[in-house]
Amino acid sequence: MRIFSNDFKDGDKMPKRQVFNGMGYQGDNISPHLAWENAPQDTKSFVVTCYDPDAPTGSGWWHWVVVNIPASTRFLEQGTGSGMAILPPGALQTRTDFGMSGYGGAAPPKGESHRYIFSVHALDVEKIEVDAGASGAMVGFNVHYHALAHASITVNYV
């Protein structure tokens, strides 16, 4: 399985468009275009996440979580997580560590370098039973038990 983006490549610096607008940052806070291919044939749905493992929380930081993406979907348009494009039918954005659903861009403490891992997970179920208030950890727990494959792309904020 492979994930890619029109907005950046693996290892790139985080573009201003995907940086948070707040917490001392003046980014555009627009979710990136993400696309994937070569999912297992028996995939029934996808989950897309953005996670910062370097956040000084002891548990990282969930920046974006989208669940129950139909198996026929192969991309999310730029801005899907920012209300600028429509989610696929049945898909749901759940709560991030910003306390709300939707995309929240890079915003590390000043002077720190962080990694932002965008992942797509192919699942063996059409839907995981979570609601919009579910945390990234709760979604991750469900993904763990239903994942067939996953792919990631990492972008750095330096």
C-alpha atoms as one frame of an Amber mdcrd trajectory, in Angstrom:
protein
   0.000   0.000   0.000   1.250   3.511  -0.750   0.177   7.023   0.322   1.160
  10.232  -1.461   0.220  13.902  -1.649   0.167  16.720  -4.189   1.145  19.063
  -1.320   4.392  17.466  -0.114   6.643  14.436  -0.331   7.883  12.140   2.416
  10.573  13.966   4.397   9.610  17.461   3.183   9.234  20.518   5.394   5.610
  21.217   6.354   4.160  23.794   3.924   2.599  26.962   5.393  -0.777  25.846
   4.038  -0.757  22.921   6.485   0.514  24.896   9.519  -1.962  25.795  12.283
  -3.408  29.311  12.486  -3.193  30.039  16.206  -0.997  29.217  19.195   1.525
  31.756  17.882   1.431  30.438  14.287   0.038  32.107  11.182  -0.460  29.178
   8.846  -3.429  28.499   6.604  -4.539  25.381   8.559  -5.673  23.605   5.395
  -5.644  19.816   5.364  -3.460  18.370   2.613  -4.443  16.384  -0.426  -3.830
  12.716   0.370  -4.163   9.791  -2.021  -3.460   6.084  -1.733  -3.156   3.007
  -3.910  -2.542  -0.737  -3.769  -4.854  -1.410  -0.816  -5.596  -5.070  -0.098
  -8.389  -6.460  -2.247 -10.590  -7.254   0.774 -10.468  -3.697   2.166 -13.895
  -2.548   3.383 -13.016   0.970   4.627 -10.158   3.350   5.371  -9.056   5.537
   8.266  -6.787   8.568   7.735  -4.811  10.103  10.587  -2.210  12.781  11.229
  -0.164  12.270  14.383   2.771  14.134  15.966   4.814  11.658  18.043   7.155
  14.438  19.224   4.575  16.534  21.100   5.658  17.053  24.728   2.608  15.328
  26.182   3.844  11.825  26.936   1.351  10.527  24.376   1.921  12.580  21.207
  -0.740  14.748  19.540  -3.550  13.783  17.152  -3.939  16.480  14.469  -6.516
  14.810  12.220  -8.643  11.669  12.332 -11.085  10.576   9.606 -12.894   7.239
   9.971 -15.292   5.101   7.936 -14.000   6.248   4.552 -15.637   3.984   1.933
 -13.425   1.335   0.325 -14.035   2.870  -3.106 -12.363   6.147  -2.030  -8.752
   6.679  -3.108  -8.114  10.289  -2.051  -9.127  13.208   0.150  -8.989  16.597
  -1.546  -6.951  19.430  -0.091  -9.199  21.188   2.429 -11.404  18.171   3.208
 -10.494  18.401   6.893 -10.870  22.190   6.864 -14.432  22.414   5.554 -13.317
  23.405   2.040 -14.135  20.051   0.403 -16.740  17.407   1.141 -15.992  14.217
   3.059 -16.858  10.976   1.246 -20.371   9.690   2.118 -20.376   7.942   5.498
 -16.946   9.263   6.544 -16.612  11.027   9.891 -13.968  13.282  11.412 -13.411
  12.601  15.098 -11.968  14.718  17.911  -8.344  15.758  17.699  -6.148  16.857
  20.586  -7.181  20.427  19.794 -10.530  19.385  21.329 -12.604  19.358  18.146
 -12.982  17.422  14.928 -11.334  18.501  11.693  -7.766  19.170  10.669  -5.435
  21.041  13.021  -2.080  21.884  11.468   1.461  21.840  12.791   2.048  23.990
  15.885   5.013  22.684  17.881   6.382  24.618  20.831   8.636  27.387  19.514
  12.135  26.188  18.715  11.210  22.487  18.485  11.311  20.246  15.410   8.418
  17.806  15.080   7.356  15.026  12.716   3.813  14.869  11.350   2.875  11.371
  10.241  -0.023  11.174   7.786  -1.289   7.590   7.573  -3.977   5.666   5.759
  -5.182   2.368   7.221  -7.078  -0.247   5.210  -9.631  -2.037   7.414 -11.520
  -5.334   7.222 -14.796  -3.701   8.374 -17.029  -1.148   6.646 -17.267   0.942
   9.788 -15.689   1.242  13.199 -18.120   2.053  15.989 -16.958   5.489  17.130
 -18.635   8.881  17.170 -17.350  12.413  16.519 -16.201  12.689  20.143 -13.861
   9.686  19.930 -10.206  10.409  20.638  -7.347   9.484  18.338  -6.350   6.819
  20.857  -9.840   5.258  20.742  -9.769   5.247  16.946  -6.253   3.785  17.030
  -7.455   1.001  19.335 -10.173   0.065  16.839  -7.822   0.343  13.863  -5.362
  -1.999  15.584  -7.912  -4.821  15.590  -9.133  -4.319  12.018  -6.088  -3.201
  10.011  -5.197  -5.109   6.861  -2.442  -2.694   5.795  -1.279   0.875   6.250
   1.005   3.421   4.649   2.482   6.668   5.984   4.155   9.833   4.801   6.085
  12.017   7.253   6.465  15.779   6.990   8.723  17.828   9.287   8.188  21.153
  10.956  11.614  22.630  11.617
